[in-house]
Amino acid sequence: MVLVVGIAAGTAWLLRSIGRSPSPWTDGGTVTVSDEVGLPGVVDLLEWVLTIDHRRIGILYLIFGTFTGLWGATDAMMIRTELLNPEAVVWTSGTYNALFTTHGLTMLLLFVTPVFTGIGNYFIPIMLGADDMAFPRLNAIGFWLLPPALVLVRAGLITEVIGRLFLALDLDLGFLFAIQPPELGWTLYPPLSVVSTNPETDILLVGLHLSGIATTIAAINFITTIILERSDSVSWADIDIFSWGMLTMSGIILFAFPLLGSAFVMLLLDRNFGTTFFAVKSGGPLLWQHLFWFFGHPEVYIIVLPGLTLVSLILPKFAAREVFGFRSMVYTTLAIGVLSFGVWAHHMFTTGIDPRLRMSFMVVSLAIAVPSSIKMFNWIATLWNGRIRFAAPMLFCIGGISTFAVGGITGVFLASIPVDLLVHDTWYVVGHFHFIIMGLIVFAMFAGSYYWYPILTRKMYDRRLALVHLVLTFAGVWIAFFTMLIVGYLGLPRRYATYPAEFTLLQQIATGGAYLLGLGVLIWLWNMVQSYRMGPRIENADVWDLKDIGQFTREWQWFETQLEREDE
């Protein structure tokens, strides 16, 4: 909790410092909402709240995503700390279950998607030659729905903290303690979620529904912007691979999130108005699983596709080559988006569904690995015979590719019914999933943060700290999650706060890897903030020598124009 309070204070300080410091592109002049700038200069905090500028909204998304990511990571550190011991000696089993619940929901719905939405908000209009997003006010509404959604999702902890603060002042507000963090698991399976008497369950469902509305609004905006707002000089063939990824992601959101919202409404009705959508005599718990995973597995590709395409965008810049097979990269991105809606029931192989139905989902789950494999081949072909420069963005791309290979291969195993029946409820699934999430996706985020840092701040980051960050993150991911694969292969069930003593050493090794990963994230945060405050100013827009290889793309050309305006 101390870390969360510290993050909140740091975010407030950062916004205030951004508002008070001279603009990187205006020599300290006063900036208004309509000014053509990236990171703003002397502006009132109220202008941040009321802004409809896509770059400022993008920065707000990135700050929000960073905050929620660190909060969710704090949950993960608490989980791993409990697992240092085979018995529940640090936290109670109830606290462990609550951490497990909020960690999953926070990271999937309130961290990854907002971060990529922020990157897209800032850069896609620039890369497409658009003035702004298609619906600027809707863009702002989409963002400002997320903070209240976060408060509702995490209300159990927030009310407890507020209640304890009042107790310290001799004011006993007992109703605040009635709202407890939910202990349902992040998948919210009935019947447990239906019969839970914790009022936070209803608050949680409303918060998740609100976040889904915000995400759908952003998706509509991206689709309209990419299709209709491109400049005349940008044809379909000229659209960059990251924009294709965001377009496909937005299309998946448009079909997946409304169904999830409907499922949340049905669960709320069952809990509060006596309906029987998920009662055994009606749809039953399996109905919830079908509805949830029809969203849940496309959600994996909602958060993976921007990472895949971001790697495809950055990798060629440091290999001095165009990406190999650009068209196949686009087609495989679209193919993944379509196939993602045909694999949801591989999460349900152990539920006893019709074997013929299981077989069809196994075939599609294996088939979706093909476009991902094509991307892997194209990345390797791009690197082959290239003039590789091992800058931080490139190193994180390569690291992400290596973890994606393991995450993808283990996913193929899980798509096979006989294998899945044996390891479905073990730590093997956790290791597989986190090799994708904390491997490729987060590595792509870090690569993007370093690659575009000069544009966002007009400063350069500390390259030595970036290398330390890379080593700690890479080592942490492999130690933590490969150990989970081993533990799962040995048959240890997931989702439990306690475990047999013979697994203690392996669990401690995994926790050590998680701590390394957490330390790397803190170093990255320090590097970002300190470099913004004290880093060397950028005078030449061609930071990465992209002109020499003919890859000085539109966002860097825009950045160069801003620097020239400053010099006038």
Coordinates of C-alpha atoms in Angstrom, one line a residue:
M1 CA 0.0 0.0 0.0
V2 CA 2.9 2.3 0.7
L3 CA 4.1 1.7 -2.9
V4 CA 0.6 2.6 -4.3
V5 CA 0.4 5.8 -2.3
G6 CA 3.9 6.7 -3.5
I7 CA 3.0 6.1 -7.1
A8 CA -0.1 8.3 -6.7
A9 CA 2.0 11.1 -5.2
G10 CA 4.6 10.7 -8.0
T11 CA 1.9 10.9 -10.7
A12 CA 0.5 14.1 -9.1
W13 CA 4.0 15.6 -9.0
L14 CA 4.6 14.6 -12.6
L15 CA 1.5 16.3 -13.9
R16 CA 2.2 19.4 -11.9
S17 CA 5.8 19.5 -13.1
I18 CA 4.6 19.0 -16.7
G19 CA 2.2 21.9 -16.2
R20 CA 4.8 24.2 -14.7
S21 CA 8.0 23.4 -16.7
P22 CA 8.9 25.1 -20.0
S23 CA 7.6 23.3 -23.0
P24 CA 10.3 21.3 -24.8
W25 CA 9.2 22.9 -28.1
T26 CA 8.3 26.5 -27.2
D27 CA 11.2 28.1 -25.3
G28 CA 9.1 28.5 -22.2
G29 CA 6.2 30.3 -23.8
T30 CA 2.6 29.8 -22.5
V31 CA 0.8 27.0 -24.2
T32 CA -2.9 26.6 -24.8
V33 CA -5.0 23.6 -25.4
S34 CA -5.0 24.1 -29.2
D35 CA -1.2 24.5 -29.5
E36 CA 0.6 22.0 -31.8
V37 CA 2.8 20.5 -29.2
G38 CA 3.4 17.1 -27.7
L39 CA 4.3 17.2 -24.1
P40 CA 2.7 20.4 -22.8
G41 CA 4.3 23.5 -21.3
V42 CA 2.9 26.0 -18.8
V43 CA -0.7 24.8 -18.5
D44 CA -3.2 24.7 -15.7
L45 CA -4.0 21.3 -14.4
L46 CA -7.6 22.0 -15.4
E47 CA -6.6 22.0 -19.0
W48 CA -5.4 18.4 -18.6
V49 CA -8.8 17.5 -17.3
L50 CA -10.6 19.3 -20.2
T51 CA -8.2 18.5 -23.0
I52 CA -9.4 16.9 -26.2
D53 CA -5.9 16.9 -27.8
H54 CA -5.0 13.4 -28.8
R55 CA -1.4 13.7 -27.6
R56 CA -2.3 14.9 -24.1
I57 CA -5.0 12.2 -23.9
G58 CA -2.3 9.7 -25.0
I59 CA 0.0 10.8 -22.2
L60 CA -2.9 10.6 -19.7
Y61 CA -3.5 7.0 -20.8
L62 CA 0.2 6.2 -20.4
I63 CA 0.3 7.6 -16.9
F64 CA -2.9 5.8 -15.9
G65 CA -1.6 2.5 -17.4
T66 CA 1.7 2.9 -15.6
F67 CA -0.1 3.5 -12.3
T68 CA -2.4 0.5 -12.7
G69 CA 0.4 -1.7 -13.9
L70 CA 2.5 -0.9 -10.9
W71 CA -0.5 -1.5 -8.6
G72 CA -1.2 -4.8 -10.3
A73 CA 2.5 -5.6 -10.0
T74 CA 2.4 -4.9 -6.3
D75 CA -0.4 -7.5 -6.1
A76 CA 1.9 -10.0 -7.9
M77 CA 4.8 -9.3 -5.5
M78 CA 2.5 -9.9 -2.5
I79 CA 1.3 -13.2 -4.1
R80 CA 4.9 -14.3 -4.7
T81 CA 5.9 -13.3 -1.2
E82 CA 3.2 -15.6 0.2
L83 CA 4.4 -18.5 -1.9
L84 CA 7.9 -18.3 -0.3
N85 CA 6.4 -20.7 2.3
P86 CA 4.3 -23.8 1.7
E87 CA 1.8 -22.6 4.4
A88 CA -0.2 -19.3 4.4
V89 CA 2.0 -17.5 6.9
V90 CA 2.4 -14.0 5.4
W91 CA -1.2 -13.4 4.3
T92 CA -4.3 -15.4 4.9
S93 CA -5.7 -17.6 2.2
G94 CA -8.6 -15.1 1.8
T95 CA -6.1 -12.3 1.2
Y96 CA -4.2 -14.5 -1.3
N97 CA -7.5 -15.1 -3.2
A98 CA -8.3 -11.4 -3.2
L99 CA -4.9 -10.6 -4.5
F100 CA -5.2 -13.2 -7.2
T101 CA -8.5 -11.8 -8.2
T102 CA -7.6 -8.1 -8.4
H103 CA -4.1 -8.8 -10.0
G104 CA -5.6 -10.5 -13.0
L105 CA -8.4 -8.0 -13.6
T106 CA -6.2 -5.0 -13.1
M107 CA -3.4 -6.2 -15.4
L108 CA -5.6 -7.5 -18.2
L109 CA -8.3 -4.8 -18.3
L110 CA -6.8 -1.7 -16.7
F111 CA -3.1 -1.9 -17.6
V112 CA -2.2 -3.4 -20.9
T113 CA -5.1 -2.1 -23.0
P114 CA -4.9 1.5 -21.7
V115 CA -1.1 1.6 -22.3
F116 CA -1.5 0.5 -26.0
T117 CA -4.4 2.9 -26.3
G118 CA -2.2 5.7 -25.1
I119 CA 0.5 4.8 -27.5
G120 CA -2.0 4.7 -30.3
N121 CA -3.7 7.9 -29.3
Y122 CA -0.4 9.8 -29.4
F123 CA 1.2 8.4 -32.5
I124 CA -1.4 6.9 -34.9
P125 CA -2.8 10.3 -36.0
I126 CA 0.7 11.6 -36.6
M127 CA 1.7 8.5 -38.5
L128 CA -1.4 8.7 -40.6
G129 CA -1.2 12.4 -41.3
A130 CA -4.4 13.1 -39.4
D131 CA -5.1 16.3 -37.4
D132 CA -6.5 14.4 -34.4
M133 CA -8.6 11.3 -33.6
A134 CA -11.9 11.2 -35.4
F135 CA -13.9 11.9 -32.3
P136 CA -11.8 14.1 -29.9
R137 CA -14.5 14.6 -27.3
L138 CA -15.4 10.9 -27.3
N139 CA -11.7 10.2 -27.0
A140 CA -11.6 12.2 -23.7
I141 CA -14.8 10.6 -22.4
G142 CA -13.3 7.1 -23.1
F143 CA -10.3 8.0 -21.0
W144 CA -12.1 9.6 -18.1
L145 CA -14.3 6.6 -17.6
L146 CA -11.3 4.6 -16.6
P147 CA -10.3 6.2 -13.3
P148 CA -13.8 5.6 -11.8
A149 CA -13.7 2.1 -13.2
L150 CA -10.4 1.5 -11.4
V151 CA -11.8 2.9 -8.1
L152 CA -14.8 0.6 -8.4
V153 CA -12.7 -2.5 -9.2
R154 CA -10.3 -1.8 -6.3
A155 CA -13.0 -0.4 -3.9
G156 CA -12.5 -3.2 -1.4
L157 CA -9.0 -2.1 -0.6
I158 CA -9.7 1.6 -1.0
T159 CA -12.6 1.6 1.5
E160 CA -10.5 -0.4 4.0
V161 CA -7.6 2.1 3.8
I162 CA -10.1 5.0 4.3
G163 CA -11.8 3.2 7.2
R164 CA -8.4 2.6 9.0
L165 CA -7.5 6.3 8.5
F166 CA -10.8 7.3 10.2
L167 CA -10.1 4.8 13.0
A168 CA -6.8 6.5 13.6
L169 CA -8.9 9.7 14.1
D170 CA -11.2 7.9 16.6
L171 CA -14.0 7.8 14.0
D172 CA -15.5 4.3 13.5
L173 CA -17.2 4.1 10.0
G174 CA -18.0 0.4 10.1
F175 CA -19.8 0.3 6.8
L176 CA -16.5 0.9 5.0
F177 CA -15.2 -2.4 6.3
A178 CA -18.3 -4.2 4.9
I179 CA -16.9 -3.8 1.4
Q180 CA -14.1 -6.4 1.2
P181 CA -11.8 -7.2 -1.7
P182 CA -13.5 -10.0 -3.8
E183 CA -12.1 -13.5 -3.3
L184 CA -13.7 -15.0 -6.4
G185 CA -10.8 -15.4 -8.8
W186 CA -10.4 -13.1 -11.8
T187 CA -12.7 -15.3 -14.0
L188 CA -15.6 -14.7 -11.6
Y189 CA -17.1 -18.2 -12.1
P190 CA -20.6 -19.0 -10.8
P191 CA -22.0 -20.3 -8.6
L192 CA -19.4 -18.7 -6.2
S193 CA -19.8 -15.2 -7.8
V194 CA -23.6 -15.5 -7.6
V195 CA -23.9 -16.5 -4.0
S196 CA -21.1 -14.2 -2.6
T197 CA -22.5 -11.9 0.0
N198 CA -19.7 -9.3 -0.4
P199 CA -21.2 -6.1 -1.7
E200 CA -17.9 -5.4 -3.5
T201 CA -18.8 -8.1 -6.0
D202 CA -21.6 -5.9 -7.4
I203 CA -19.4 -2.8 -7.3
L204 CA -16.6 -4.8 -9.1
L205 CA -19.0 -5.8 -11.9
V206 CA -20.1 -2.2 -12.4
G207 CA -16.5 -1.1 -12.6
L208 CA -15.6 -3.8 -15.1
H209 CA -18.6 -2.9 -17.2
L210 CA -17.5 0.7 -17.1
S211 CA -14.0 -0.2 -18.3
G212 CA -15.5 -2.2 -21.1
I213 CA -17.5 0.8 -22.3
A214 CA -14.4 3.0 -22.2
T215 CA -12.5 0.4 -24.2
T216 CA -15.3 0.1 -26.8
I217 CA -15.4 3.9 -27.2
A218 CA -11.6 3.9 -27.9
A219 CA -12.0 1.0 -30.4
I220 CA -14.7 2.9 -32.3
N221 CA -12.4 6.0 -32.4
F222 CA -9.4 4.0 -33.7
I223 CA -11.4 2.3 -36.4
T224 CA -12.9 5.5 -37.7
T225 CA -9.6 7.4 -37.5
I226 CA -7.6 4.8 -39.4
I227 CA -10.2 4.3 -42.1
L228 CA -11.5 7.8 -42.6
E229 CA -9.0 10.3 -41.2
R230 CA -5.8 9.4 -43.1
S231 CA -4.3 12.2 -45.1
D232 CA -4.5 11.9 -48.9
S233 CA -0.9 10.9 -49.1
V234 CA -1.5 7.8 -46.9
S235 CA -3.1 5.0 -48.8
W236 CA -4.0 1.6 -47.5
A237 CA -0.7 0.3 -48.7
D238 CA 1.1 3.1 -46.8
I239 CA -0.4 2.3 -43.4
D240 CA 2.3 1.2 -40.9
I241 CA 2.2 -2.2 -39.3
F242 CA 1.4 -0.8 -35.8
S243 CA -1.7 1.0 -37.1
W244 CA -2.8 -2.3 -38.7
G245 CA -2.4 -4.0 -35.3
M246 CA -4.4 -1.3 -33.5
L247 CA -7.1 -1.5 -36.2
T248 CA -7.4 -5.3 -35.8
M249 CA -7.3 -5.0 -32.0
S250 CA -10.2 -2.5 -32.2
G251 CA -12.2 -4.8 -34.4
I252 CA -11.9 -7.6 -31.9
I253 CA -12.9 -5.3 -29.1
L254 CA -16.0 -4.3 -31.0
F255 CA -17.3 -7.8 -31.1
A256 CA -15.9 -9.2 -27.7
F257 CA -16.5 -6.5 -25.1
P258 CA -20.3 -6.0 -25.7
L259 CA -20.8 -9.7 -25.0
L260 CA -18.7 -9.4 -21.8
G261 CA -20.8 -6.5 -20.7
S262 CA -24.0 -8.5 -21.3
A263 CA -22.6 -11.3 -19.2
F264 CA -21.8 -8.8 -16.4
V265 CA -25.4 -7.5 -16.5
M266 CA -26.8 -11.1 -16.4
L267 CA -24.6 -11.8 -13.4
L268 CA -25.8 -8.7 -11.6
L269 CA -29.4 -9.6 -12.3
D270 CA -28.8 -13.1 -10.9
R271 CA -27.3 -11.6 -7.8
N272 CA -29.8 -8.9 -7.1
F273 CA -33.1 -9.6 -8.9
G274 CA -33.6 -13.4 -8.7
T275 CA -33.0 -14.2 -12.3
T276 CA -31.6 -17.6 -13.1
F277 CA -29.2 -17.1 -16.1
F278 CA -26.5 -19.1 -14.4
A279 CA -28.6 -21.4 -12.2
V280 CA -27.9 -25.1 -12.7
K281 CA -31.5 -25.6 -14.1
S282 CA -31.0 -22.8 -16.6
G283 CA -27.8 -22.0 -18.4
G284 CA -25.6 -23.1 -15.5
P285 CA -22.0 -22.2 -14.7
L286 CA -21.0 -23.5 -18.2
L287 CA -23.0 -20.7 -19.8
W288 CA -20.9 -18.2 -17.9
Q289 CA -17.7 -19.9 -19.1
H290 CA -18.9 -19.8 -22.7
L291 CA -19.7 -16.1 -22.5
F292 CA -16.6 -15.2 -20.5
W293 CA -14.1 -17.1 -22.7
F294 CA -15.8 -15.9 -25.9
F295 CA -14.5 -12.6 -24.7
G296 CA -11.5 -13.9 -22.7
H297 CA -9.5 -15.5 -25.5
P298 CA -10.0 -12.7 -28.0
E299 CA -8.9 -10.5 -25.1
V300 CA -5.5 -12.3 -25.2
Y301 CA -5.1 -11.1 -28.8
I302 CA -6.5 -7.7 -28.0
I303 CA -3.4 -7.2 -25.8
V304 CA -1.0 -9.3 -27.9
L305 CA -1.5 -7.8 -31.4
P306 CA -0.3 -4.3 -30.5
G307 CA 2.8 -5.9 -29.0
L308 CA 3.4 -8.0 -32.0
T309 CA 3.0 -5.1 -34.5
L310 CA 5.1 -2.8 -32.3
V311 CA 8.0 -5.2 -32.5
S312 CA 7.5 -5.4 -36.2
L313 CA 7.6 -1.6 -36.4
I314 CA 10.7 -1.1 -34.2
L315 CA 12.8 -4.2 -35.2
P316 CA 13.7 -3.1 -38.8
K317 CA 14.8 0.3 -37.6
F318 CA 17.8 -1.3 -35.8
A319 CA 18.5 -4.0 -38.4
A320 CA 18.8 -1.4 -41.3
R321 CA 16.3 -3.4 -43.3
E322 CA 12.6 -3.2 -44.2
V323 CA 10.6 -5.7 -42.3
F324 CA 10.6 -9.0 -44.2
G325 CA 7.2 -9.9 -45.8
F326 CA 5.2 -6.8 -44.9
R327 CA 2.1 -8.0 -46.6
S328 CA 2.3 -11.3 -44.8
M329 CA 2.7 -9.4 -41.5
V330 CA -0.6 -7.6 -42.3
Y331 CA -2.4 -10.7 -43.4
T332 CA -1.3 -12.7 -40.4
T333 CA -2.4 -9.9 -38.1
L334 CA -5.9 -9.9 -39.7
A335 CA -6.0 -13.7 -39.6
I336 CA -5.2 -13.8 -35.9
G337 CA -8.0 -11.3 -35.3
V338 CA -10.5 -13.6 -37.2
L339 CA -9.4 -16.9 -35.7
S340 CA -9.3 -15.5 -32.2
F341 CA -13.1 -16.0 -32.0
G342 CA -12.9 -19.7 -32.7
V343 CA -10.7 -20.9 -29.9
W344 CA -12.5 -19.9 -26.6
A345 CA -13.6 -23.4 -25.6
H346 CA -10.0 -24.7 -25.3
H347 CA -10.3 -23.1 -21.8
M348 CA -13.1 -25.6 -21.2
F349 CA -11.6 -28.9 -22.3
T350 CA -11.8 -30.2 -18.7
T351 CA -15.5 -29.3 -18.2
G352 CA -16.9 -32.3 -19.9
I353 CA -18.3 -30.6 -23.0
D354 CA -19.1 -32.7 -26.1
P355 CA -15.9 -34.4 -27.4
R356 CA -16.7 -33.4 -31.0
L357 CA -16.9 -29.8 -29.9
R358 CA -13.6 -30.1 -28.1
M359 CA -12.0 -31.5 -31.2
S360 CA -13.1 -28.5 -33.4
F361 CA -11.7 -26.0 -30.9
M362 CA -8.5 -28.0 -30.7
V363 CA -8.1 -27.7 -34.5
V364 CA -8.7 -24.0 -34.5
S365 CA -6.4 -23.4 -31.5
L366 CA -3.6 -25.2 -33.3
A367 CA -4.3 -23.3 -36.5
I368 CA -4.0 -19.9 -34.9
A369 CA -0.4 -20.8 -34.1
V370 CA 0.4 -20.7 -37.8
P371 CA 0.1 -16.9 -38.4
S372 CA 2.1 -16.3 -35.1
S373 CA 4.8 -18.6 -36.5
I374 CA 4.9 -16.7 -39.7
K375 CA 5.6 -13.5 -37.7
M376 CA 8.4 -15.2 -35.9
F377 CA 9.9 -16.4 -39.2
N378 CA 9.6 -12.8 -40.6
W379 CA 11.4 -11.3 -37.6
I380 CA 14.3 -13.7 -37.9
A381 CA 14.5 -13.1 -41.7
T382 CA 14.5 -9.3 -41.0
L383 CA 17.5 -9.7 -38.7
W384 CA 19.3 -12.0 -41.1
N385 CA 22.2 -10.2 -42.8
G386 CA 21.0 -6.9 -41.3
R387 CA 23.3 -4.2 -39.8
I388 CA 22.0 -4.8 -36.2
R389 CA 22.5 -2.1 -33.6
F390 CA 21.9 -3.2 -30.0
A391 CA 20.2 -0.1 -28.7
A392 CA 17.7 -0.6 -25.8
P393 CA 14.6 -0.7 -28.1
M394 CA 16.2 -3.4 -30.3
L395 CA 17.4 -5.5 -27.3
F396 CA 13.9 -5.5 -25.8
C397 CA 12.4 -6.5 -29.2
I398 CA 14.8 -9.5 -29.3
G399 CA 14.1 -10.4 -25.7
G400 CA 10.4 -10.3 -26.4
I401 CA 10.8 -12.6 -29.5
S402 CA 12.6 -15.2 -27.4
T403 CA 10.0 -15.2 -24.7
F404 CA 7.2 -15.3 -27.3
A405 CA 8.8 -18.4 -28.8
V406 CA 8.5 -20.3 -25.5
G407 CA 5.0 -18.8 -24.7
G408 CA 3.8 -19.8 -28.2
I409 CA 5.2 -23.3 -28.1
T410 CA 3.7 -24.1 -24.7
G411 CA 0.4 -22.7 -26.0
V412 CA 0.5 -25.3 -28.8
F413 CA 0.8 -28.0 -26.1
L414 CA -2.1 -26.6 -24.2
A415 CA -4.2 -26.6 -27.4
S416 CA -3.8 -30.4 -27.5
I417 CA -6.7 -32.0 -25.6
P418 CA -4.7 -34.9 -24.0
V419 CA -2.0 -32.5 -22.8
D420 CA -4.4 -29.9 -21.5
L421 CA -6.4 -32.5 -19.5
L422 CA -3.2 -33.2 -17.5
V423 CA -1.8 -29.7 -17.0
H424 CA -4.9 -27.4 -17.3
D425 CA -5.2 -26.6 -13.6
T426 CA -1.5 -26.4 -12.9
W427 CA 1.1 -23.8 -12.8
Y428 CA 2.1 -24.7 -16.3
V429 CA -0.8 -22.5 -17.6
V430 CA 0.4 -19.6 -15.4
G431 CA 3.9 -19.9 -16.8
H432 CA 2.7 -20.1 -20.4
F433 CA 0.4 -17.1 -20.1
H434 CA 3.0 -14.9 -18.4
F435 CA 5.7 -15.7 -21.0
I436 CA 3.3 -14.0 -23.4
I437 CA 2.1 -11.2 -21.1
M438 CA 5.3 -10.3 -19.2
G439 CA 7.4 -11.5 -22.1
L440 CA 6.4 -10.2 -25.5
I441 CA 3.8 -7.7 -24.5
V442 CA 5.7 -5.9 -21.7
F443 CA 9.0 -6.2 -23.6
A444 CA 7.3 -4.5 -26.6
M445 CA 6.0 -1.7 -24.2
F446 CA 9.5 -1.1 -22.9
A447 CA 10.9 -1.1 -26.4
G448 CA 8.3 1.5 -27.4
S449 CA 9.0 3.6 -24.3
Y450 CA 12.7 3.8 -25.2
Y451 CA 12.2 4.2 -28.9
W452 CA 9.8 7.1 -28.7
Y453 CA 11.0 8.6 -25.5
P454 CA 12.8 11.5 -27.4
I455 CA 9.5 12.5 -29.0
L456 CA 7.5 12.3 -25.8
T457 CA 10.0 14.3 -23.7
R458 CA 12.6 15.9 -26.0
K459 CA 15.1 14.2 -23.7
M460 CA 17.3 11.1 -24.0
Y461 CA 17.1 8.4 -21.4
D462 CA 20.1 7.0 -19.5
R463 CA 21.4 4.2 -21.7
R464 CA 23.3 2.4 -18.9
L465 CA 20.2 2.2 -16.7
A466 CA 18.3 0.9 -19.8
L467 CA 20.8 -2.0 -20.1
V468 CA 20.5 -2.8 -16.4
H469 CA 16.7 -2.7 -16.8
L470 CA 17.0 -5.2 -19.7
V471 CA 19.2 -7.6 -17.9
L472 CA 17.0 -7.7 -14.7
T473 CA 13.8 -8.0 -16.7
F474 CA 15.0 -10.7 -19.0
A475 CA 16.5 -12.7 -16.2
G476 CA 13.4 -12.2 -14.0
V477 CA 11.0 -13.4 -16.7
W478 CA 13.0 -16.5 -17.5
I479 CA 13.7 -17.4 -13.9
A480 CA 10.1 -16.8 -12.6
F481 CA 8.0 -18.2 -15.4
F482 CA 10.2 -21.1 -16.7
T483 CA 10.2 -22.3 -13.1
M484 CA 6.4 -22.1 -13.2
L485 CA 6.4 -24.4 -16.3
I486 CA 8.5 -26.9 -14.4
V487 CA 6.3 -26.7 -11.3
G488 CA 3.2 -27.2 -13.4
Y489 CA 4.8 -30.1 -15.3
L490 CA 5.3 -31.7 -12.0
G491 CA 1.6 -31.4 -11.3
L492 CA 1.3 -28.6 -8.7
P493 CA -2.2 -27.0 -8.9
R494 CA -2.5 -23.3 -9.4
R495 CA -4.7 -20.8 -7.5
Y496 CA -3.8 -22.1 -4.0
A497 CA -2.1 -20.2 -1.2
T498 CA -0.6 -23.4 0.2
Y499 CA 1.3 -26.3 -1.5
P500 CA 3.2 -29.4 -0.6
A501 CA 6.6 -28.7 1.1
E502 CA 8.6 -30.5 -1.7
F503 CA 7.8 -27.6 -4.0
T504 CA 9.2 -25.0 -1.7
L505 CA 12.6 -24.5 -3.4
L506 CA 11.1 -24.2 -6.9
Q507 CA 8.5 -21.7 -5.6
Q508 CA 11.3 -19.7 -3.9
I509 CA 13.3 -19.6 -7.2
A510 CA 10.2 -18.3 -9.0
T511 CA 9.7 -15.7 -6.3
G512 CA 13.3 -14.6 -6.7
G513 CA 12.8 -14.2 -10.4
A514 CA 9.6 -12.1 -9.8
Y515 CA 11.6 -9.8 -7.4
L516 CA 14.3 -9.3 -10.1
L517 CA 11.5 -8.4 -12.5
G518 CA 10.0 -5.9 -10.0
L519 CA 13.4 -4.4 -9.5
G520 CA 13.9 -3.9 -13.2
V521 CA 10.5 -2.1 -13.4
L522 CA 11.5 0.3 -10.7
I523 CA 14.7 1.1 -12.5
W524 CA 12.8 1.7 -15.7
L525 CA 10.4 4.1 -13.8
W526 CA 13.4 5.9 -12.2
N527 CA 15.0 6.2 -15.6
M528 CA 11.9 7.6 -17.2
V529 CA 11.3 10.2 -14.5
Q530 CA 14.9 11.3 -13.9
S531 CA 15.7 11.5 -17.6
Y532 CA 12.6 13.7 -18.1
R533 CA 13.9 16.0 -15.3
M534 CA 17.6 16.0 -16.0
G535 CA 18.4 14.1 -19.2
P536 CA 20.2 15.7 -22.2
R537 CA 18.0 17.7 -24.5
I538 CA 17.5 16.4 -28.0
E539 CA 18.7 18.8 -30.7
N540 CA 18.7 16.5 -33.7
A541 CA 15.4 14.7 -34.5
D542 CA 17.3 11.8 -36.2
V543 CA 18.1 10.2 -32.8
W544 CA 18.4 6.7 -34.2
D545 CA 20.1 7.6 -37.6
L546 CA 17.1 6.5 -39.5
K547 CA 17.7 8.8 -42.4
D548 CA 20.8 6.8 -43.4
I549 CA 18.7 3.7 -43.9
G550 CA 15.6 5.4 -45.4
Q551 CA 13.3 4.7 -42.4
F552 CA 12.9 8.2 -41.1
T553 CA 9.1 7.7 -40.7
R554 CA 6.3 10.2 -40.3
E555 CA 6.4 10.6 -36.5
W556 CA 10.1 11.4 -36.7
Q557 CA 9.5 13.8 -39.6
W558 CA 6.8 15.5 -37.4
F559 CA 9.3 15.7 -34.5
E560 CA 11.8 17.3 -36.8
T561 CA 9.3 19.9 -37.8
Q562 CA 8.6 20.7 -34.2
L563 CA 12.3 21.2 -33.5
E564 CA 12.6 23.5 -36.5
R565 CA 9.7 25.6 -35.3
E566 CA 11.5 25.9 -32.0
D567 CA 14.6 27.2 -33.6
E568 CA 12.8 29.9 -35.6

